[in-house]
Structures are given as C-alpha cells and as structure tokens.
Coordinates of N, CA, C and O in Angstrom, one line a residue:
X1 N 0.8 -1.2 0.0 CA 0.0 0.0 0.0 C 0.9 1.2 0.0 O 1.7 1.4 0.9
X2 N 0.7 2.1 -1.0 CA 1.5 3.3 -1.1 C 0.9 4.4 -0.3 O -0.3 4.5 -0.2
X3 N 1.7 5.3 0.2 CA 1.3 6.5 0.9 C 1.1 7.6 -0.1 O 1.8 7.8 -1.0
X4 N 0.0 8.3 0.0 CA -0.2 9.5 -0.9 C -0.8 9.0 -2.2 O -1.4 8.0 -2.4
X5 N -0.6 9.9 -3.2 CA -1.1 9.7 -4.5 C -0.1 10.1 -5.6 O 1.0 10.5 -5.3
X6 N -0.5 9.9 -6.8 CA 0.3 10.3 -8.0 C 0.7 11.7 -7.9 O 1.8 12.1 -8.4
X7 N -0.1 12.6 -7.3 CA 0.3 14.0 -7.3 C 1.5 14.3 -6.4 O 2.2 15.2 -6.6
X8 N 1.7 13.4 -5.4 CA 2.9 13.5 -4.6 C 4.2 13.4 -5.5 O 5.2 14.1 -5.3
X9 N 4.1 12.5 -6.5 CA 5.2 12.3 -7.4 C 5.4 13.6 -8.2 O 6.5 14.0 -8.5
X10 N 4.3 14.1 -8.7 CA 4.3 15.3 -9.5 C 5.0 16.5 -8.7 O 5.8 17.3 -9.2
X11 N 4.6 16.6 -7.5 CA 5.1 17.7 -6.6 C 6.6 17.5 -6.4 O 7.4 18.4 -6.4
X12 N 7.0 16.3 -6.2 CA 8.4 16.0 -6.0 C 9.2 16.3 -7.2 O 10.3 16.8 -7.2
X13 N 8.6 15.9 -8.4 CA 9.3 16.2 -9.7 C 9.4 17.7 -9.9 O 10.5 18.2 -10.3
X14 N 8.4 18.5 -9.6 CA 8.5 19.9 -9.7 C 9.5 20.5 -8.7 O 10.3 21.4 -9.1
X15 N 9.6 20.0 -7.5 CA 10.6 20.5 -6.6 C 12.0 20.2 -7.1 O 12.9 21.0 -7.0
X16 N 12.2 18.9 -7.6 CA 13.5 18.6 -8.1 C 13.9 19.4 -9.3 O 15.0 19.9 -9.4
X17 N 12.9 19.7 -10.2 CA 13.2 20.5 -11.4 C 13.6 21.9 -10.9 O 14.6 22.5 -11.4
X18 N 12.8 22.5 -10.0 CA 13.1 23.9 -9.5 C 14.4 24.0 -8.8 O 15.1 24.9 -9.0
X19 N 14.7 23.0 -8.0 CA 16.0 23.0 -7.3 C 17.2 23.0 -8.2 O 18.1 23.7 -8.1
X20 N 17.1 22.0 -9.2 CA 18.2 21.9 -10.1 C 18.3 23.2 -11.0 O 19.4 23.7 -11.2
X21 N 17.2 23.7 -11.4 CA 17.2 24.9 -12.3 C 17.8 26.1 -11.5 O 18.6 26.8 -12.1
X22 N 17.4 26.3 -10.3 CA 17.9 27.4 -9.5 C 19.4 27.2 -9.2 O 20.2 28.2 -9.3
X23 N 19.9 26.0 -8.9 CA 21.3 25.8 -8.7 C 22.1 26.0 -10.0 O 23.3 26.5 -10.0
X24 N 21.5 25.5 -11.1 CA 22.3 25.6 -12.4 C 22.4 27.0 -12.9 O 23.4 27.4 -13.5
X25 N 21.4 27.8 -12.6 CA 21.5 29.2 -13.0 C 22.5 30.0 -12.2 O 22.9 31.1 -12.7
X26 N 22.9 29.6 -11.1 CA 23.9 30.3 -10.3 C 25.3 30.1 -10.9 O 26.2 30.8 -10.4
X27 N 25.5 29.2 -11.8 CA 26.8 29.0 -12.4 C 27.1 30.2 -13.3 O 26.2 30.8 -14.0
X28 N 28.4 30.7 -13.4 CA 28.7 31.9 -14.2 C 28.4 31.7 -15.7 O 28.0 32.7 -16.3
X29 N 28.7 30.6 -16.3 CA 28.5 30.5 -17.7 C 27.5 29.4 -18.0 O 27.7 28.4 -18.7
X30 N 26.3 29.5 -17.4 CA 25.2 28.5 -17.6 C 24.6 28.6 -18.9 O 24.2 29.6 -19.4
X31 N 24.6 27.4 -19.6 CA 24.0 27.4 -21.0 C 22.5 27.0 -20.8 O 22.2 26.1 -20.1
X32 N 21.6 27.8 -21.5 CA 20.2 27.5 -21.3 C 19.7 26.1 -21.6 O 18.9 25.5 -20.9
X33 N 20.2 25.6 -22.8 CA 19.7 24.3 -23.2 C 20.2 23.2 -22.2 O 19.4 22.3 -21.8
X34 N 21.5 23.3 -21.8 CA 22.0 22.3 -20.9 C 21.3 22.4 -19.5 O 21.0 21.4 -18.9
X35 N 20.9 23.6 -19.1 CA 20.2 23.8 -17.8 C 18.8 23.2 -17.9 O 18.4 22.5 -17.0
X36 N 18.1 23.4 -19.0 CA 16.8 22.9 -19.1 C 16.8 21.3 -19.3 O 16.0 20.7 -18.6
X37 N 17.7 20.8 -20.0 CA 17.8 19.3 -20.2 C 18.1 18.7 -18.8 O 17.5 17.7 -18.4
X38 N 19.1 19.3 -18.1 CA 19.4 18.8 -16.8 C 18.3 18.9 -15.8 O 18.1 18.0 -15.0
X39 N 17.5 19.9 -15.9 CA 16.3 20.1 -15.0 C 15.3 19.0 -15.3 O 14.7 18.5 -14.4
X40 N 15.0 18.8 -16.6 CA 14.0 17.8 -16.9 C 14.5 16.4 -16.6 O 13.6 15.6 -16.1
X41 N 15.7 16.1 -16.7 CA 16.3 14.8 -16.3 C 16.1 14.6 -14.8 O 15.7 13.6 -14.3
X42 N 16.5 15.6 -14.1 CA 16.3 15.6 -12.6 C 14.9 15.4 -12.2 O 14.6 14.6 -11.3
X43 N 14.0 16.1 -12.9 CA 12.5 16.0 -12.6 C 12.1 14.5 -12.8 O 11.4 14.0 -12.0
X44 N 12.5 13.9 -13.9 CA 12.2 12.5 -14.2 C 12.7 11.6 -13.2 O 12.0 10.7 -12.7
X45 N 14.0 11.8 -12.8 CA 14.6 10.9 -11.8 C 13.9 11.0 -10.4 O 13.6 10.0 -9.8
X46 N 13.6 12.3 -10.0 CA 12.9 12.5 -8.8 C 11.5 11.9 -8.8 O 11.0 11.3 -7.8
X47 N 10.8 12.1 -10.0 CA 9.5 11.5 -10.1 C 9.5 10.0 -9.9 O 8.7 9.5 -9.2
X48 N 10.4 9.3 -10.6 CA 10.5 7.9 -10.4 C 11.0 7.4 -9.1 O 10.6 6.4 -8.5
X49 N 11.9 8.2 -8.4 CA 12.4 7.9 -7.1 C 11.3 8.1 -6.0 O 11.3 7.5 -5.0
X50 N 10.3 8.9 -6.3 CA 9.2 9.1 -5.4 C 8.3 7.9 -5.2 O 7.8 7.7 -4.1
X51 N 8.3 7.0 -6.2 CA 7.5 5.8 -6.0 C 8.0 4.9 -4.9 O 7.2 4.5 -4.0
X52 N 9.3 4.5 -4.9 CA 9.8 3.7 -3.8 C 9.7 4.4 -2.4 O 9.5 3.8 -1.4
X53 N 9.9 5.7 -2.5 CA 9.8 6.5 -1.2 C 8.3 6.4 -0.7 O 8.1 6.2 0.5
X54 N 7.4 6.6 -1.6 CA 6.0 6.4 -1.1 C 5.6 5.0 -0.7 O 4.9 4.8 0.3
X55 N 6.2 4.0 -1.3 CA 6.0 2.6 -1.0 C 6.6 2.4 0.4 O 5.9 1.8 1.3
X56 N 7.8 2.9 0.7 CA 8.4 2.7 2.0 C 7.6 3.5 3.1 O 7.4 2.9 4.2
X57 N 7.1 4.7 2.8 CA 6.3 5.4 3.8 C 5.0 4.7 4.1 O 4.6 4.6 5.2
X58 N 4.4 4.1 3.0 CA 3.2 3.4 3.3 C 3.4 2.1 4.1 O 2.6 1.8 5.0
X59 N 4.6 1.5 3.9 CA 4.9 0.3 4.7 C 5.2 0.7 6.2 O 4.8 0.0 7.1
X60 N 5.9 1.8 6.4 CA 6.3 2.2 7.7 C 5.1 2.7 8.5 O 4.9 2.4 9.7
X61 N 4.2 3.5 7.8 CA 3.1 4.1 8.5 C 1.9 3.1 8.6 O 0.9 3.5 9.3
X62 N 1.9 2.0 7.9 CA 0.8 1.1 8.0 C 0.8 0.4 9.3 O 1.8 -0.3 9.7
X63 N -0.2 0.5 10.1 CA -0.4 -0.2 11.4 C -1.6 -1.1 11.3 O -2.7 -0.6 11.5
X64 N -1.4 -2.4 11.1 CA -2.6 -3.2 11.0 C -3.3 -3.4 12.4 O -2.6 -3.2 13.4
X65 N -4.6 -3.6 12.3 CA -5.3 -3.7 13.5 C -5.0 -5.1 14.1 O -5.3 -6.1 13.4
X66 N -4.5 -5.2 15.2 CA -4.1 -6.5 15.8 C -5.2 -7.1 16.6 O -5.8 -6.5 17.5
X67 N -5.7 -8.2 16.1 CA -6.8 -8.9 16.7 C -6.3 -9.9 17.7 O -5.6 -10.8 17.2
X68 N -6.6 -9.8 18.9 CA -6.1 -10.8 19.9 C -7.1 -11.9 20.0 O -8.3 -11.8 19.7
X69 N -6.7 -13.0 20.6 CA -7.5 -14.2 20.8 C -8.7 -13.8 21.8 O -9.8 -14.3 21.6
X70 N -8.4 -13.0 22.8 CA -9.4 -12.6 23.7 C -10.5 -11.8 23.1 O -11.7 -12.0 23.4
X71 N -10.2 -10.9 22.1 CA -11.2 -10.2 21.4 C -12.1 -11.1 20.5 O -13.3 -10.9 20.4
X72 N -11.5 -12.1 19.9 CA -12.2 -13.1 19.1 C -13.2 -13.9 20.0 O -14.4 -14.0 19.6
X73 N -12.7 -14.3 21.1 CA -13.6 -15.1 22.0 C -14.7 -14.2 22.6 O -15.8 -14.7 22.7
X74 N -14.4 -13.0 22.8 CA -15.4 -12.1 23.4 C -16.5 -11.8 22.3 O -17.7 -11.8 22.6
X75 N -16.1 -11.7 21.0 CA -17.1 -11.5 20.0 C -17.9 -12.7 19.8 O -19.1 -12.6 19.6
X76 N -17.3 -13.9 19.9 CA -18.1 -15.2 19.8 C -19.1 -15.3 20.9 O -20.2 -15.7 20.7
X77 N -18.6 -14.9 22.1 CA -19.5 -15.0 23.3 C -20.7 -14.1 23.1 O -21.8 -14.4 23.5
X78 N -20.5 -12.9 22.6 CA -21.6 -11.9 22.4 C -22.6 -12.5 21.4 O -23.8 -12.4 21.6
X79 N -22.1 -13.1 20.3 CA -23.0 -13.7 19.3 C -23.8 -14.8 19.9 O -25.0 -14.9 19.7
X80 N -23.2 -15.7 20.7 CA -23.9 -16.8 21.3 C -24.9 -16.3 22.3 O -26.0 -16.8 22.4
X81 N -24.5 -15.2 23.0 CA -25.5 -14.7 24.0 C -26.7 -14.1 23.3 O -27.8 -14.2 23.8
X82 N -26.5 -13.4 22.2 CA -27.6 -12.9 21.4 C -28.6 -14.0 21.0 O -29.8 -13.9 21.0
X83 N -28.0 -15.1 20.5 CA -28.8 -16.2 20.1 C -29.6 -16.8 21.2 O -30.7 -17.2 21.0
X84 N -29.0 -16.9 22.4 CA -29.7 -17.5 23.5 C -30.8 -16.6 24.1 O -31.8 -17.1 24.6
X85 N -30.6 -15.4 24.0 CA -31.5 -14.4 24.6 C -32.6 -13.9 23.6 O -32.9 -12.8 23.7
X86 N -33.1 -14.8 22.7 CA -34.1 -14.4 21.8 C -35.4 -14.3 22.6 O -36.1 -15.3 22.9
X87 N -35.8 -13.1 23.0 CA -37.0 -12.9 23.9 C -38.2 -12.7 23.0 O -38.2 -11.8 22.1
X88 N -39.3 -13.4 23.3 CA -40.5 -13.1 22.5 C -41.0 -11.7 22.7 O -40.7 -11.0 23.7
X89 N -41.8 -11.2 21.8 CA -42.2 -9.8 21.8 C -43.1 -9.5 23.0 O -42.9 -8.4 23.6
X90 N -43.9 -10.4 23.5 CA -44.8 -10.1 24.6 C -44.0 -10.0 25.9 O -44.4 -9.3 26.8
X91 N -42.8 -10.6 26.0 CA -42.0 -10.5 27.2 C -41.3 -9.2 27.2 O -40.9 -8.7 28.2
X92 N -40.9 -8.7 26.0 CA -40.2 -7.4 25.9 C -41.1 -6.3 26.2 O -40.7 -5.3 26.8
X93 N -42.4 -6.4 25.8 CA -43.3 -5.3 26.0 C -44.5 -5.8 26.8 O -45.4 -6.5 26.2
X94 N -44.5 -5.6 28.1 CA -45.6 -6.2 28.9 C -47.0 -5.7 28.6 O -48.0 -6.4 28.8
X95 N -47.1 -4.5 28.0 CA -48.4 -4.0 27.6 C -49.1 -4.9 26.6 O -50.3 -5.0 26.5
X96 N -48.3 -5.6 25.8 CA -48.9 -6.5 24.8 C -49.6 -7.7 25.4 O -50.5 -8.3 24.8
X97 N -49.3 -8.1 26.6 CA -49.9 -9.2 27.3 C -51.4 -8.9 27.5 O -52.2 -9.8 27.4
X98 N -51.7 -7.7 27.8 CA -53.1 -7.3 28.1 C -53.9 -7.0 26.9 O -55.1 -6.7 27.0
X99 N -53.4 -7.0 25.7 CA -54.2 -6.6 24.5 C -55.2 -7.7 24.3 O -56.3 -7.4 23.8
X100 N -54.9 -8.9 24.6 CA -55.9 -10.0 24.3 C -57.0 -10.1 25.3 O -58.0 -10.6 25.0
X101 N -56.7 -9.6 26.5 CA -57.7 -9.7 27.6 C -58.7 -8.6 27.5 O -58.5 -7.5 27.0
X102 N -59.8 -8.8 28.1 CA -60.9 -7.9 28.2 C -60.6 -6.8 29.2 O -60.1 -7.1 30.3
X103 N -61.0 -5.6 28.9 CA -60.8 -4.5 29.9 C -61.5 -4.6 31.2 O -61.1 -4.3 32.3
X104 N -62.7 -5.2 31.1 CA -63.5 -5.4 32.3 C -62.8 -6.4 33.3 O -62.9 -6.3 34.5
X105 N -62.2 -7.5 32.7 CA -61.5 -8.5 33.5 C -60.4 -7.8 34.2 O -60.1 -8.1 35.4
X106 N -59.6 -7.0 33.5 CA -58.5 -6.3 34.1 C -59.0 -5.4 35.3 O -58.4 -5.4 36.3
X107 N -60.0 -4.7 35.1 CA -60.6 -3.8 36.1 C -61.0 -4.6 37.3 O -60.8 -4.2 38.5
X108 N -61.6 -5.8 37.1 CA -62.0 -6.6 38.2 C -60.8 -7.1 39.0 O -60.8 -7.1 40.2
X109 N -59.7 -7.5 38.3 CA -58.5 -7.9 39.0 C -57.9 -6.8 39.8 O -57.5 -7.0 41.0
X110 N -57.9 -5.6 39.3 CA -57.4 -4.4 40.0 C -58.2 -4.1 41.2 O -57.7 -3.9 42.3
X111 N -59.5 -4.2 41.1 CA -60.4 -4.0 42.3 C -60.2 -5.0 43.4 O -60.1 -4.6 44.6
X112 N -60.0 -6.2 43.0 CA -59.8 -7.3 44.1 C -58.4 -7.1 44.7 O -58.3 -7.3 45.9
X113 N -57.5 -6.6 43.9 CA -56.1 -6.4 44.5 C -56.2 -5.2 45.5 O -55.6 -5.3 46.6
X114 N -56.9 -4.2 45.1 CA -57.0 -3.0 46.0 C -57.8 -3.4 47.3 O -57.5 -2.9 48.3
X115 N -58.8 -4.1 47.1 CA -59.6 -4.6 48.3 C -58.8 -5.4 49.2 O -58.9 -5.2 50.4
X116 N -58.0 -6.3 48.7 CA -57.1 -7.1 49.6 C -56.1 -6.3 50.3 O -55.7 -6.6 51.4
X117 N -55.6 -5.2 49.6 CA -54.6 -4.4 50.2 C -55.2 -3.6 51.4 O -54.6 -3.4 52.4
X118 N -56.5 -3.1 51.2 CA -57.2 -2.4 52.2 C -57.3 -3.3 53.5 O -57.3 -2.8 54.6
X119 N -57.6 -4.5 53.3 CA -57.8 -5.4 54.4 C -56.5 -5.7 55.2 O -56.5 -5.9 56.4
X120 N -55.4 -5.8 54.5 CA -54.1 -6.1 55.1 C -53.5 -4.9 55.8 O -52.7 -5.1 56.7
X121 N -53.9 -3.7 55.4 CA -53.3 -2.5 56.0 C -54.0 -2.2 57.4 O -55.2 -2.2 57.4
X122 N -53.2 -2.0 58.4 CA -53.9 -1.7 59.7 C -54.5 -0.3 59.7 O -54.0 0.6 59.1
X123 N -55.6 -0.1 60.4 CA -56.3 1.2 60.4 C -55.6 2.1 61.5 O -55.2 1.6 62.5
X124 N -55.5 3.3 61.2 CA -54.8 4.3 62.1 C -55.8 4.8 63.1 O -56.8 5.2 63.1

C-alpha cells in the first residue's frame, strides 16, 4: 500500500526541477539548453524515485489492527449470548400481554387487589 497519490510524485518532480534549475542558473556560464535538459532529467529521476519512497512510507506508516484471541472469544460470546436471549415480543413489551384480555376483567382484578390491600393495612 502506497502512501499518498500520484500528485505527490508530481510535486516531488516539480521540486526537483526547480531546485536543479535554481542551482544551475547560479553558475557563471550556464547554458540555457544544458540547464533545461538537466532540469527535466532531474525531474524525471525524482518523479521515479518518489514511487519507492511512497511505498516505503506506506509500509512504515501502515499499522494493522491487531486482533487478539481474547477479542475473538469475546465477539463469539456476544454472538452466542444474542442467540440464547431471543426474547418473545410479549415478554419485551408487557403491555402486549393485556391486549388480548378484556378491559372489564383487568378492572375486576385491580379492584380485588385493592380490596385485599385495604384489608391487610392496619387502620390508624
């Protein structure tokens, strides 16, 4: 896996071209054609050299996710636990239990429960 993109190579080539061109123009008797040819050759060499540099950077900066045995067992345990705990809908939502029953029956049960509570509580 390489680091960066093709544009990194282009930027490196431009930098190499510019550096060689600036250094070559500082010579007292710099010939224009020789300077330009040398600059383009330098740009090509730097462009091609950027590929192995990017490959090396990608290798150095690549940090694979290390999966430990404990994490794998933990994930398997969660999966098994989900399968074991398949709760029916009416147990997850207690209100669904009473949908099938008649409202009058529920009211009768509540009255009897309240009546039994009144009898068990001591009077003040």
